[in-house]
XYZ file of C-alpha atoms in Angstrom:
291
model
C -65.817 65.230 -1.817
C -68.540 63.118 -3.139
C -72.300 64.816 -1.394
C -74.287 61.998 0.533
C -78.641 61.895 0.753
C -78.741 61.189 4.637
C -77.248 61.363 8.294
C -75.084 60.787 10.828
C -72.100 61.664 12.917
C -68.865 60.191 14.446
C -67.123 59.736 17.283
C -63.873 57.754 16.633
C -60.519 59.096 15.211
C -58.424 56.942 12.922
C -56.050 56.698 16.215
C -59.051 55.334 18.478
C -58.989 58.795 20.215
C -62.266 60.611 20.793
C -63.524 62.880 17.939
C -66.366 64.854 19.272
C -65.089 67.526 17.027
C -66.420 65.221 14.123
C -69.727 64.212 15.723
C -70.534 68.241 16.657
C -69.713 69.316 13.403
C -71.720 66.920 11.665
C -74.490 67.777 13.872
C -74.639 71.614 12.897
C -74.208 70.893 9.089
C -77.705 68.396 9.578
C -79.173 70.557 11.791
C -78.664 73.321 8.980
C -79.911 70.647 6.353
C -83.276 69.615 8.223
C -84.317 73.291 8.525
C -84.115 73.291 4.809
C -84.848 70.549 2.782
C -88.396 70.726 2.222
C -88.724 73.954 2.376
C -88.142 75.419 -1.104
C -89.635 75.241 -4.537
C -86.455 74.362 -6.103
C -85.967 71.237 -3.956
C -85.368 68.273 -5.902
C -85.023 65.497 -3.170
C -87.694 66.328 -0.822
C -91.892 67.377 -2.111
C -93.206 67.993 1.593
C -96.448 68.609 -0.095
C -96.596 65.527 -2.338
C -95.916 63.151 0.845
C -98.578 65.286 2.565
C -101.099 64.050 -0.258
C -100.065 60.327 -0.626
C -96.788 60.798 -2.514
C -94.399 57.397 -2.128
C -91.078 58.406 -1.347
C -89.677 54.830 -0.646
C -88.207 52.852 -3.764
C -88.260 49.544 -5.209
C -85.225 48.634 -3.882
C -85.646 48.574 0.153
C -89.250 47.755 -0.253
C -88.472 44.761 -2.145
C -85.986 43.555 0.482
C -88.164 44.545 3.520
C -91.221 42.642 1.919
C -94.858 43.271 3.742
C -94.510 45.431 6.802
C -97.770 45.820 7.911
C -98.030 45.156 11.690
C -93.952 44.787 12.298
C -91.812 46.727 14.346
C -89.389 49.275 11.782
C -86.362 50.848 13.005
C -85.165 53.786 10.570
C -81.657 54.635 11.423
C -81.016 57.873 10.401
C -84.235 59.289 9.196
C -83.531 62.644 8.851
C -87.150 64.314 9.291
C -89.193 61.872 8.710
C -90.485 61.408 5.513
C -89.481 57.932 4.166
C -89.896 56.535 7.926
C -93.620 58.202 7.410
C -94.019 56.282 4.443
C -93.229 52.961 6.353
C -96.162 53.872 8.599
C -98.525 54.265 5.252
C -97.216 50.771 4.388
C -98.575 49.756 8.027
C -95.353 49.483 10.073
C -95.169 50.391 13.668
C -92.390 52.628 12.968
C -89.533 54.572 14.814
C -86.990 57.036 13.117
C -84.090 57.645 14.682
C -81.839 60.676 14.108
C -78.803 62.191 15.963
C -80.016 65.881 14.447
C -82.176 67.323 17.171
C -83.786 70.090 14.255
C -84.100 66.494 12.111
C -86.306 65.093 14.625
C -88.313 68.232 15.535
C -89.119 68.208 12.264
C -90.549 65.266 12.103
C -92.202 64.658 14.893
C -94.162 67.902 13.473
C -94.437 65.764 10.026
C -95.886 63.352 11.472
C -98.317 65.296 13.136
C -99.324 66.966 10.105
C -99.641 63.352 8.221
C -101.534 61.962 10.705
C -99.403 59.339 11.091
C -98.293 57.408 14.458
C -94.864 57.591 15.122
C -91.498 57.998 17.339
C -88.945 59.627 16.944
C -85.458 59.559 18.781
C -82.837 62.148 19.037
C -79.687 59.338 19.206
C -76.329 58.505 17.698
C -76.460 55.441 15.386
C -73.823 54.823 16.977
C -75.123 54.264 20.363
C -78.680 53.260 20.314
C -80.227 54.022 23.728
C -80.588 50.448 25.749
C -85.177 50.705 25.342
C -84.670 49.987 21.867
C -82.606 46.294 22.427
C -84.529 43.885 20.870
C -87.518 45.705 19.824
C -87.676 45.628 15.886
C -88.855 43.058 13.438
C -87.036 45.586 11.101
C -83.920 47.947 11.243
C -84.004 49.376 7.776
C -81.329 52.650 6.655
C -81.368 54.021 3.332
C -79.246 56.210 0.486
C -75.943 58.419 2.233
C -75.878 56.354 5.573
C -72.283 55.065 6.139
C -69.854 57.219 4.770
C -71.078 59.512 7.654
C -70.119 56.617 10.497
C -66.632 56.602 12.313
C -67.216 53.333 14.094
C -68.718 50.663 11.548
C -68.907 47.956 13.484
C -70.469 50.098 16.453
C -73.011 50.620 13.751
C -73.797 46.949 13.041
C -73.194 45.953 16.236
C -76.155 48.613 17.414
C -78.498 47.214 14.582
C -77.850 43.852 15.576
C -78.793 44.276 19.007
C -81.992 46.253 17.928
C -83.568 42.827 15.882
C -85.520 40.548 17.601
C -84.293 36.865 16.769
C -84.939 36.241 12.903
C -85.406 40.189 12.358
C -83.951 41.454 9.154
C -81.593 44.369 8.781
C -82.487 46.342 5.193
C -79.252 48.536 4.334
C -79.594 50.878 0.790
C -76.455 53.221 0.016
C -74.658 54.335 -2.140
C -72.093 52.280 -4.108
C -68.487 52.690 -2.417
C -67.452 53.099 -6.231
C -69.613 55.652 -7.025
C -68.713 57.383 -4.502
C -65.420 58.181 -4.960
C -66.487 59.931 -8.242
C -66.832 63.913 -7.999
C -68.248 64.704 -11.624
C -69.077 62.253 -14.116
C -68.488 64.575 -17.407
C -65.234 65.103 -16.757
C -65.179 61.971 -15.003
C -63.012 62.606 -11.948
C -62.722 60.522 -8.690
C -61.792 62.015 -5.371
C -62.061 60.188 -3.020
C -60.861 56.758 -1.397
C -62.354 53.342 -1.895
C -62.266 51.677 1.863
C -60.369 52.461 4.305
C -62.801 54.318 6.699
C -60.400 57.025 7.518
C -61.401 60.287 7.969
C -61.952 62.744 5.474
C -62.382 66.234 6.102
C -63.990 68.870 3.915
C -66.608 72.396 3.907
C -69.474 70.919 2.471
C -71.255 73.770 -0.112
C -74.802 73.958 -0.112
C -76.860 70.343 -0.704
C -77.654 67.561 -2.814
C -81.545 68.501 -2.639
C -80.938 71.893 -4.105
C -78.631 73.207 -6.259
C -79.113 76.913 -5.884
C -79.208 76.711 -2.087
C -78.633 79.667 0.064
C -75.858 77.785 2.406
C -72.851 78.654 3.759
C -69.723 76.087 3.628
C -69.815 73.917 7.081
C -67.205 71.467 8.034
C -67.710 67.626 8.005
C -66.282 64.463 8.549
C -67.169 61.269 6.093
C -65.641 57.977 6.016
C -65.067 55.725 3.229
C -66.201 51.689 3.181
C -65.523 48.935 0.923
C -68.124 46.535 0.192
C -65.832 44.274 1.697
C -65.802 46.018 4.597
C -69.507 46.063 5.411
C -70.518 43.024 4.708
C -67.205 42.261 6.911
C -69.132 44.556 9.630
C -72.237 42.755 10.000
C -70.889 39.141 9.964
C -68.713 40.353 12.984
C -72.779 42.068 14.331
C -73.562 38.357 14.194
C -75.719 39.357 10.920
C -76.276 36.281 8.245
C -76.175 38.059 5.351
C -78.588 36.883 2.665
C -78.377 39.209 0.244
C -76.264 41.692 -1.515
C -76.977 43.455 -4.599
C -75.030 45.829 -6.676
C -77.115 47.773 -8.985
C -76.137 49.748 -12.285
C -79.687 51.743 -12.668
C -81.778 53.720 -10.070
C -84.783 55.640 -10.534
C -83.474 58.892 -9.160
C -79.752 60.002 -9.177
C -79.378 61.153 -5.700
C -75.908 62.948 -6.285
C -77.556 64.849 -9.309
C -74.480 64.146 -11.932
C -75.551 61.001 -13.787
C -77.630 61.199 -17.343
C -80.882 60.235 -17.344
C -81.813 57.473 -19.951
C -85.006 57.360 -22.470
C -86.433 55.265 -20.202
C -86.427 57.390 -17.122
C -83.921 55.659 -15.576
C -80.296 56.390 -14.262
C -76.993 54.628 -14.792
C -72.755 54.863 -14.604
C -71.275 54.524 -18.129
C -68.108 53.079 -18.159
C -66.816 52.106 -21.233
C -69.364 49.553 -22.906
C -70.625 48.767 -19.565
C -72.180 50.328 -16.394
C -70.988 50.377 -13.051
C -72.470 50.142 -9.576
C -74.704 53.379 -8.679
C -75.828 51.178 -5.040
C -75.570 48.725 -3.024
C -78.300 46.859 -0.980
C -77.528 44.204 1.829
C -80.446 42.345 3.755
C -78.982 40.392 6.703
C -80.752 38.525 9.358
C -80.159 37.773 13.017
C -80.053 34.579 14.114
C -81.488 33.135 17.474
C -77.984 31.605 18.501
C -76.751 35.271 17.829
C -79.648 37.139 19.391
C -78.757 34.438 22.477
């Protein structure tokens, strides 16, 4: 099953039943995750030190759509620990990372700490936002392995929604539904549904950050979306979406199986063309909607 860069659990079944299974078992894999990343030599995703000295972790992409962020309120929805919601601050956000991984947001609230940087940091389901943060944020921004880890989408939207002020933007960066079904890229196999949303159930071996790490197998739950589907999701939130972008090149391969070109950058041969590696949507709230 094709390895996502980020967080979050789910509580839904494909019947409408409860699936707390699915939610606690993503939980323990994060919570595993969180007390790594960052933490080894070897780790290609996450340079704790480099942040700690200025290093940029946030890409062109989302900082394109989000614009100039100094003095806004910025929601990060599933933030892992810390470090790209961090960088928001540097960029002069009033910023708060949310995270359903309670070991995610120890971590960094600690970051943070070390950084210097204000910040706060909720332990919460995306899910189900907690009520304080209604209508707070000039900003929700989530980036790179978000919603293949969501049971309910349109609880998701529906919680970013309600989180924008009137005329606040939503900033969504993920992974390309079609380049996610792909396991290996040389052999090129795919694995995995496009859409749908229904459950899929696997033991996840080690992590994208590292690919020597010292894990054991832990169960998970992801769920596949369409582009269709999301953009499907937040028009239902009461999102206007204004933008969405499907992009062949990225300057870092997440997933760690696409070649690297002469100029640094990565991309999805197909053929004698390229296909999507992401997806970005920026969607605003409306007043009518917000009323």
């Amino acid at each position: 099953m094709a390895a996502e860069e980020n967080s979050d659990g789910a509580h839904v079944r494909e019947d409408g039943a409860p699936a707390e299974d699915g939610l606690v078992a993503n939980r323990a894999l994060w919570d595993n995750l969180a007390e790594f990343h960052g933490t080894d030599p070897g780790d290609r995703s996450y340079d704790v030190e480099s942040f700690l000295a200025g290093g940029q972790t946030l890409r062109g992409i989302e900082r394109e759509l989000a614009g100039d962020v100094a003095g806004k309120d910025l929601l990060h929805l599933q933030c892992h620990f810390g470090m790209d919601t961090l960088n928001w601050a540097r960029l002069g956000a009033r910023v708060t990372g949310v995270d359903f991984s309670p070991r995610a947001i120890a971590r960094a609230r600690e970051l943070a700490r070390r950084a210097g940087l204000p910040a706060e940091f909720v332990e919460a389901d995306s899910q189900r936002l907690p009520d304080d943060l209604r209508g707070g944020f000039d900003l929700v921004v989530s980036t790179y392995g978000v919603l293949s880890w969501i049971a309910d989408l349109d609880a998701w939207m529906g919680g970013a929604a309600t989180a924008l002020r009137p005329g606040g933007r939503l900033v969504l960066v993920d992974l390309h539904p079609v380049f996610q079904t792909v396991l290996t890229f040389d052999p090129l196999v795919a694995d995995w549904p496009y859409g749908g949303g229904a459950p899929q159930h696997d033991a996840m071996t080690g992590t994208y950050a590292h690919g020597d790490a010292p894990l054991k197998p832990q169960a998970s739950t992801q769920y596949p979306y369409s582009v269709g589907e999301i953009v499907t999701a937040a028009a239902s939130a009461g999102l206007v979406v204004e933008r969405l972008g499907e992009h062949t090149e990225t300057e870092t391969d997440g997933r760690h199986i696409l070649p690297q070109g002469p100029d640094g950058l990565y991309r999805f041969p197909f053929s004698d063309t390229y296909l999507p590696i992401l997806y970005s949507l920026s969607a605003v709230l409306p007043a009518a909607a917000a009323d």
